[in-house]
Structures are given as C-alpha cells and as structure tokens.
C-alpha cells in the first residue's frame, strides 16, 4: 500500500521539534487519515467564496489501490501554521469530501473477478498519470494555500523540484526531485508519502506517487484539474464561484 498504517496512538510532531521548522512549503502540507491509513496532501485553495481544497493521489482516498470505491471516512490533518487565523491547538483534523477523482465511478460489484479487474485498471491509471484527487474540507476556516505553477509543461522540463510530505514521519519534510513535462523524477519514497505535492519555484507542479514510482507531472495535473467543473478554477486561478 502507498499509505502508512496509522499507529494506535499517533501524534503529529510539534513544530518546535521539526528538523526544518522554517521549511517554506510546510504551511501547505497536510496529512490524510483514510480509514486506518495515512497519506500526504497539499492545500491548493482556500477562500470564503469556494472553501478549502486539498490535492492528493486518488489511491489515497480509495478503499484499496485500484478499487474505485471511496473510503468511508477521510480526515485531513492541518498544522497550526497553515491556519490564516491563529489557533491554540498544534493541529486539527478536518473531515473532507472528494470533489474530483481520476478513474472509474465507484464499483458496485463486490465479486473477486470485478475487484481484480478494477485493481488492474487502477494500476494502469496510476502508471499513465491518472492518480489524482481533490478534496474539500468541511470547515469555514481559511488556510494558507499553494498555487499551481503558471509555466507550461515544456518550460518546466528538467527543472529541479522538491516534494513535501507529512506522513509517515508526521512532520513536513522535503525530498529532492526533478520535474518533467509528463511526470516527476522522484527519489524512492516511504509508504505515506503518496499524495504529497511537488514544487518548482515554490509552486505546485505535480503529485508524488510511491505506489508506482511514476508521479503526476504538470501536463497531467493541468489536464485533470481542467476536466472537472468542480476543479477547473484551480487551473485557471479564479477565486469566485
């Protein structure tokens, strides 16, 4: 699995104990608790008009890799520094809903043959750059959000990038990567890193995928966001509904 199993009594690491407490992208990095597993994600929009949106990998919000049926419970962990208005807690878990996800609609059949087919199709989607999901937090609070890089995929080819994950270490941590037009050249990751945002110039260019090693790059990210009415504003930079 590309998500880490949640410890029985886990606790995110307080900021004072982070190895890099001033990591610039840390204020956008979040973690996902999906059933009994942990993944990573990135806040990519927050406004009074639309609410708050988190970008992650599709398989992170599904019951099982390749099975399109959504998980029963998704909660997003957000550190205090990500909140626009100060909070007393070091972090808060917010329930979230999936507003867009790559792949097939939820599977209705539960027999083993159908599940095996869905797993195969899911693996193909991930390998072709179709492993993306956008969540919306159930809260009116506002957060510090990363923005999509405005440069075209060809202009980002070969640029040095950084992937910022939270899980499973439970603090924001950066890993070097290289951006390509179609995907990302990332280091070997750890279960829980999947869904983490990749940045060039401090702006989002893709999403990391531990499961296949083939992460989503700027080309497929823009295509995915632009294909859904619920997420098209993220690709165009619009704010109002």
mmCIF file of C-alpha atoms in Angstrom:
data_model
loop_
_atom_site.group_PDB
_atom_site.id
_atom_site.type_symbol
_atom_site.label_atom_id
_atom_site.label_comp_id
_atom_site.label_asym_id
_atom_site.label_seq_id
_atom_site.Cartn_x
_atom_site.Cartn_y
_atom_site.Cartn_z
ATOM 1 C CA UNK A 1 0.000 0.000 0.000
ATOM 2 C CA UNK A 2 1.148 3.549 -0.635
ATOM 3 C CA UNK A 3 -0.267 4.744 2.654
ATOM 4 C CA UNK A 4 1.210 4.133 6.065
ATOM 5 C CA UNK A 5 -0.795 2.297 8.704
ATOM 6 C CA UNK A 6 -1.918 4.704 11.395
ATOM 7 C CA UNK A 7 -0.375 3.944 14.788
ATOM 8 C CA UNK A 8 -2.821 3.043 17.528
ATOM 9 C CA UNK A 9 -1.965 6.259 19.360
ATOM 10 C CA UNK A 10 -0.121 8.500 16.934
ATOM 11 C CA UNK A 11 0.603 12.185 17.421
ATOM 12 C CA UNK A 12 1.880 14.698 14.855
ATOM 13 C CA UNK A 13 5.267 16.111 15.798
ATOM 14 C CA UNK A 14 5.076 19.615 17.359
ATOM 15 C CA UNK A 15 6.628 22.321 15.200
ATOM 16 C CA UNK A 16 9.319 23.058 17.774
ATOM 17 C CA UNK A 17 10.651 19.527 17.166
ATOM 18 C CA UNK A 18 10.610 19.579 13.348
ATOM 19 C CA UNK A 19 14.051 19.118 11.763
ATOM 20 C CA UNK A 20 13.259 22.066 9.466
ATOM 21 C CA UNK A 21 10.649 24.272 11.212
ATOM 22 C CA UNK A 22 11.056 27.010 8.582
ATOM 23 C CA UNK A 23 10.525 24.826 5.512
ATOM 24 C CA UNK A 24 8.692 27.239 3.147
ATOM 25 C CA UNK A 25 6.200 24.697 1.807
ATOM 26 C CA UNK A 26 5.339 23.371 5.280
ATOM 27 C CA UNK A 27 2.374 25.716 5.619
ATOM 28 C CA UNK A 28 0.651 23.995 2.668
ATOM 29 C CA UNK A 29 1.455 20.381 3.626
ATOM 30 C CA UNK A 30 -1.223 18.212 5.268
ATOM 31 C CA UNK A 31 -1.745 14.561 6.033
ATOM 32 C CA UNK A 32 -4.753 12.349 5.349
ATOM 33 C CA UNK A 33 -6.264 9.771 7.671
ATOM 34 C CA UNK A 34 -8.221 7.424 5.434
ATOM 35 C CA UNK A 35 -9.792 4.592 7.406
ATOM 36 C CA UNK A 36 -6.729 3.095 9.131
ATOM 37 C CA UNK A 37 -4.062 4.569 6.857
ATOM 38 C CA UNK A 38 -2.031 7.760 6.446
ATOM 39 C CA UNK A 39 -1.187 9.673 3.260
ATOM 40 C CA UNK A 40 0.017 13.173 2.390
ATOM 41 C CA UNK A 41 -1.578 16.100 0.573
ATOM 42 C CA UNK A 42 -1.360 19.817 -0.210
ATOM 43 C CA UNK A 43 -3.738 22.728 0.371
ATOM 44 C CA UNK A 44 -4.172 24.304 -3.066
ATOM 45 C CA UNK A 45 -7.013 26.766 -2.490
ATOM 46 C CA UNK A 46 -8.792 28.473 0.416
ATOM 47 C CA UNK A 47 -11.279 31.317 0.073
ATOM 48 C CA UNK A 48 -14.599 32.434 1.599
ATOM 49 C CA UNK A 49 -16.264 32.005 -1.791
ATOM 50 C CA UNK A 50 -15.257 28.426 -2.508
ATOM 51 C CA UNK A 51 -13.870 26.895 0.676
ATOM 52 C CA UNK A 52 -10.665 24.910 1.097
ATOM 53 C CA UNK A 53 -9.348 22.319 -1.343
ATOM 54 C CA UNK A 54 -6.642 19.680 -0.912
ATOM 55 C CA UNK A 55 -4.782 17.924 -3.724
ATOM 56 C CA UNK A 56 -3.656 14.325 -3.219
ATOM 57 C CA UNK A 57 -3.414 10.964 -5.015
ATOM 58 C CA UNK A 58 -6.569 9.082 -5.986
ATOM 59 C CA UNK A 59 -5.480 5.799 -4.457
ATOM 60 C CA UNK A 60 -5.041 7.580 -1.115
ATOM 61 C CA UNK A 61 -8.797 8.151 -0.828
ATOM 62 C CA UNK A 62 -9.949 4.733 -2.024
ATOM 63 C CA UNK A 63 -10.545 1.601 -0.018
ATOM 64 C CA UNK A 64 -7.804 -0.293 -1.780
ATOM 65 C CA UNK A 65 -5.326 0.612 -4.515
ATOM 66 C CA UNK A 66 -7.094 0.257 -7.864
ATOM 67 C CA UNK A 67 -10.552 -0.173 -6.334
ATOM 68 C CA UNK A 68 -12.530 2.947 -7.191
ATOM 69 C CA UNK A 69 -14.946 2.607 -4.290
ATOM 70 C CA UNK A 70 -14.257 5.539 -1.960
ATOM 71 C CA UNK A 71 -13.187 5.156 1.643
ATOM 72 C CA UNK A 72 -15.906 5.575 4.278
ATOM 73 C CA UNK A 73 -14.002 8.208 6.243
ATOM 74 C CA UNK A 74 -11.489 10.828 5.148
ATOM 75 C CA UNK A 75 -9.988 13.328 7.567
ATOM 76 C CA UNK A 76 -7.283 15.868 6.781
ATOM 77 C CA UNK A 77 -4.751 16.856 9.414
ATOM 78 C CA UNK A 78 -3.722 20.518 9.286
ATOM 79 C CA UNK A 79 -0.952 22.067 11.382
ATOM 80 C CA UNK A 80 -1.484 25.348 13.235
ATOM 81 C CA UNK A 81 0.824 27.339 10.935
ATOM 82 C CA UNK A 82 -1.437 26.551 7.969
ATOM 83 C CA UNK A 83 -4.353 28.457 9.500
ATOM 84 C CA UNK A 84 -4.752 32.094 8.465
ATOM 85 C CA UNK A 85 -6.215 32.953 11.875
ATOM 86 C CA UNK A 86 -4.201 31.657 14.854
ATOM 87 C CA UNK A 87 -5.476 28.597 16.721
ATOM 88 C CA UNK A 88 -4.485 27.323 20.141
ATOM 89 C CA UNK A 89 -4.093 23.700 19.076
ATOM 90 C CA UNK A 90 -0.947 22.481 17.369
ATOM 91 C CA UNK A 91 -3.038 20.775 14.710
ATOM 92 C CA UNK A 92 -6.653 19.862 13.864
ATOM 93 C CA UNK A 93 -8.301 17.032 11.922
ATOM 94 C CA UNK A 94 -10.990 18.201 9.471
ATOM 95 C CA UNK A 95 -13.467 15.841 7.741
ATOM 96 C CA UNK A 96 -13.269 16.090 3.958
ATOM 97 C CA UNK A 97 -15.251 15.106 0.881
ATOM 98 C CA UNK A 98 -13.926 14.016 -2.519
ATOM 99 C CA UNK A 99 -14.969 16.529 -5.182
ATOM 100 C CA UNK A 100 -12.957 15.076 -8.084
ATOM 101 C CA UNK A 101 -11.051 11.837 -8.556
ATOM 102 C CA UNK A 102 -9.423 10.181 -11.538
ATOM 103 C CA UNK A 103 -10.576 6.759 -12.635
ATOM 104 C CA UNK A 104 -13.869 4.939 -12.806
ATOM 105 C CA UNK A 105 -17.035 5.639 -10.779
ATOM 106 C CA UNK A 106 -17.406 3.667 -7.514
ATOM 107 C CA UNK A 107 -17.529 -0.076 -8.093
ATOM 108 C CA UNK A 108 -20.908 -1.673 -7.392
ATOM 109 C CA UNK A 109 -19.922 -5.284 -7.881
ATOM 110 C CA UNK A 110 -18.107 -6.947 -4.983
ATOM 111 C CA UNK A 111 -17.084 -10.284 -6.537
ATOM 112 C CA UNK A 112 -13.369 -11.072 -6.729
ATOM 113 C CA UNK A 113 -13.231 -11.004 -10.544
ATOM 114 C CA UNK A 114 -14.540 -7.422 -10.692
ATOM 115 C CA UNK A 115 -12.209 -6.311 -7.931
ATOM 116 C CA UNK A 116 -9.237 -7.838 -9.704
ATOM 117 C CA UNK A 117 -10.195 -6.012 -12.906
ATOM 118 C CA UNK A 118 -10.569 -2.728 -11.012
ATOM 119 C CA UNK A 119 -7.139 -3.195 -9.428
ATOM 120 C CA UNK A 120 -5.605 -3.756 -12.845
ATOM 121 C CA UNK A 121 -7.338 -0.713 -14.318
ATOM 122 C CA UNK A 122 -6.328 1.349 -11.306
ATOM 123 C CA UNK A 123 -2.690 0.384 -11.755
ATOM 124 C CA UNK A 124 -2.875 1.400 -15.429
ATOM 125 C CA UNK A 125 -4.426 4.750 -14.499
ATOM 126 C CA UNK A 126 -1.689 5.454 -11.981
ATOM 127 C CA UNK A 127 1.040 4.491 -14.441
ATOM 128 C CA UNK A 128 -0.463 6.792 -17.069
ATOM 129 C CA UNK A 129 -0.539 9.770 -14.725
ATOM 130 C CA UNK A 130 -4.187 9.398 -13.740
ATOM 131 C CA UNK A 131 -3.844 9.119 -9.981
ATOM 132 C CA UNK A 132 -5.225 12.395 -8.668
ATOM 133 C CA UNK A 133 -7.936 13.526 -6.286
ATOM 134 C CA UNK A 134 -9.190 16.848 -4.932
ATOM 135 C CA UNK A 135 -10.865 17.073 -1.524
ATOM 136 C CA UNK A 136 -12.874 19.859 0.082
ATOM 137 C CA UNK A 137 -12.612 20.399 3.828
ATOM 138 C CA UNK A 138 -15.812 20.680 5.860
ATOM 139 C CA UNK A 139 -14.904 23.948 7.562
ATOM 140 C CA UNK A 140 -15.290 27.689 7.036
ATOM 141 C CA UNK A 141 -11.793 28.396 8.319
ATOM 142 C CA UNK A 142 -9.233 29.769 5.882
ATOM 143 C CA UNK A 143 -5.762 28.367 5.261
ATOM 144 C CA UNK A 144 -2.517 29.223 3.514
ATOM 145 C CA UNK A 145 -2.680 27.613 0.076
ATOM 146 C CA UNK A 146 -0.081 26.766 -2.538
ATOM 147 C CA UNK A 147 -0.731 27.829 -6.129
ATOM 148 C CA UNK A 148 -0.317 25.968 -9.388
ATOM 149 C CA UNK A 149 2.801 26.887 -11.368
ATOM 150 C CA UNK A 150 1.857 29.203 -14.228
ATOM 151 C CA UNK A 151 4.566 27.933 -16.600
ATOM 152 C CA UNK A 152 3.679 25.440 -19.307
ATOM 153 C CA UNK A 153 4.827 21.802 -19.006
ATOM 154 C CA UNK A 154 7.538 22.267 -21.638
ATOM 155 C CA UNK A 155 9.008 25.206 -19.703
ATOM 156 C CA UNK A 156 9.192 23.089 -16.546
ATOM 157 C CA UNK A 157 11.044 20.227 -18.233
ATOM 158 C CA UNK A 158 14.231 19.371 -16.344
ATOM 159 C CA UNK A 159 13.681 21.877 -13.530
ATOM 160 C CA UNK A 160 14.769 20.904 -10.022
ATOM 161 C CA UNK A 161 11.801 20.309 -7.727
ATOM 162 C CA UNK A 162 11.050 19.445 -4.119
ATOM 163 C CA UNK A 163 8.433 17.028 -2.788
ATOM 164 C CA UNK A 164 6.994 17.934 0.635
ATOM 165 C CA UNK A 165 5.210 15.148 2.529
ATOM 166 C CA UNK A 166 3.944 14.812 6.105
ATOM 167 C CA UNK A 167 3.166 11.118 6.625
ATOM 168 C CA UNK A 168 4.531 8.849 7.942
ATOM 169 C CA UNK A 169 7.090 10.966 9.816
ATOM 170 C CA UNK A 170 4.209 13.222 10.939
ATOM 171 C CA UNK A 171 6.040 16.466 10.250
ATOM 172 C CA UNK A 172 6.629 18.293 6.931
ATOM 173 C CA UNK A 173 9.796 17.051 5.275
ATOM 174 C CA UNK A 174 11.299 17.725 1.847
ATOM 175 C CA UNK A 175 12.790 15.377 -0.735
ATOM 176 C CA UNK A 176 14.591 16.414 -3.923
ATOM 177 C CA UNK A 177 13.029 15.676 -7.303
ATOM 178 C CA UNK A 178 13.221 16.743 -10.930
ATOM 179 C CA UNK A 179 10.269 17.963 -12.961
ATOM 180 C CA UNK A 180 9.459 16.620 -16.387
ATOM 181 C CA UNK A 181 6.603 17.710 -18.614
ATOM 182 C CA UNK A 182 4.750 14.423 -18.244
ATOM 183 C CA UNK A 183 5.817 13.239 -14.793
ATOM 184 C CA UNK A 184 8.297 13.678 -11.943
ATOM 185 C CA UNK A 185 11.636 12.051 -11.326
ATOM 186 C CA UNK A 186 11.464 11.484 -7.572
ATOM 187 C CA UNK A 187 13.577 9.620 -5.031
ATOM 188 C CA UNK A 188 12.433 6.337 -3.578
ATOM 189 C CA UNK A 189 9.747 7.217 -1.082
ATOM 190 C CA UNK A 190 8.202 5.768 2.038
ATOM 191 C CA UNK A 191 4.661 4.483 2.481
ATOM 192 C CA UNK A 192 2.631 7.537 3.441
ATOM 193 C CA UNK A 193 4.481 9.940 1.122
ATOM 194 C CA UNK A 194 1.948 9.343 -1.666
ATOM 195 C CA UNK A 195 -0.203 12.375 -2.425
ATOM 196 C CA UNK A 196 2.495 14.865 -1.426
ATOM 197 C CA UNK A 197 2.857 17.996 -3.519
ATOM 198 C CA UNK A 198 5.867 18.645 -5.759
ATOM 199 C CA UNK A 199 7.063 22.246 -6.107
ATOM 200 C CA UNK A 200 9.160 24.295 -8.509
ATOM 201 C CA UNK A 201 9.782 27.933 -7.528
ATOM 202 C CA UNK A 202 7.524 27.328 -4.529
ATOM 203 C CA UNK A 203 4.538 26.484 -6.779
ATOM 204 C CA UNK A 204 2.803 23.150 -7.371
ATOM 205 C CA UNK A 205 3.807 21.156 -10.463
ATOM 206 C CA UNK A 206 2.749 17.614 -9.580
ATOM 207 C CA UNK A 207 1.853 14.931 -7.058
ATOM 208 C CA UNK A 208 4.118 12.202 -5.720
ATOM 209 C CA UNK A 209 3.135 8.536 -6.041
ATOM 210 C CA UNK A 210 5.028 5.929 -4.026
ATOM 211 C CA UNK A 211 2.897 3.048 -5.305
ATOM 212 C CA UNK A 212 4.174 3.016 -8.894
ATOM 213 C CA UNK A 213 7.149 5.382 -8.766
ATOM 214 C CA UNK A 214 5.515 7.269 -11.653
ATOM 215 C CA UNK A 215 4.366 10.560 -10.172
ATOM 216 C CA UNK A 216 1.968 13.025 -11.793
ATOM 217 C CA UNK A 217 3.652 15.923 -13.586
ATOM 218 C CA UNK A 218 2.394 19.336 -14.739
ATOM 219 C CA UNK A 219 0.895 18.121 -18.006
ATOM 220 C CA UNK A 220 -1.434 15.533 -16.459
ATOM 221 C CA UNK A 221 -2.148 17.699 -13.419
ATOM 222 C CA UNK A 222 -3.486 20.559 -15.545
ATOM 223 C CA UNK A 223 -5.459 18.167 -17.720
ATOM 224 C CA UNK A 224 -7.101 16.577 -14.665
ATOM 225 C CA UNK A 225 -7.993 19.866 -12.988
ATOM 226 C CA UNK A 226 -9.371 21.330 -16.202
ATOM 227 C CA UNK A 227 -11.587 18.313 -16.915
ATOM 228 C CA UNK A 228 -13.953 18.834 -13.967
ATOM 229 C CA UNK A 229 -16.226 21.810 -13.334
ATOM 230 C CA UNK A 230 -15.539 21.343 -9.618
ATOM 231 C CA UNK A 231 -11.778 21.883 -10.038
ATOM 232 C CA UNK A 232 -11.372 23.930 -13.225
ATOM 233 C CA UNK A 233 -10.928 27.139 -11.226
ATOM 234 C CA UNK A 234 -7.733 25.695 -9.702
ATOM 235 C CA UNK A 235 -6.167 25.523 -13.169
ATOM 236 C CA UNK A 236 -7.376 28.969 -14.235
ATOM 237 C CA UNK A 237 -6.604 30.809 -10.990
ATOM 238 C CA UNK A 238 -10.178 32.020 -10.455
ATOM 239 C CA UNK A 239 -11.360 32.802 -6.916
ATOM 240 C CA UNK A 240 -15.091 33.472 -7.023
ATOM 241 C CA UNK A 241 -17.687 30.749 -7.708
#
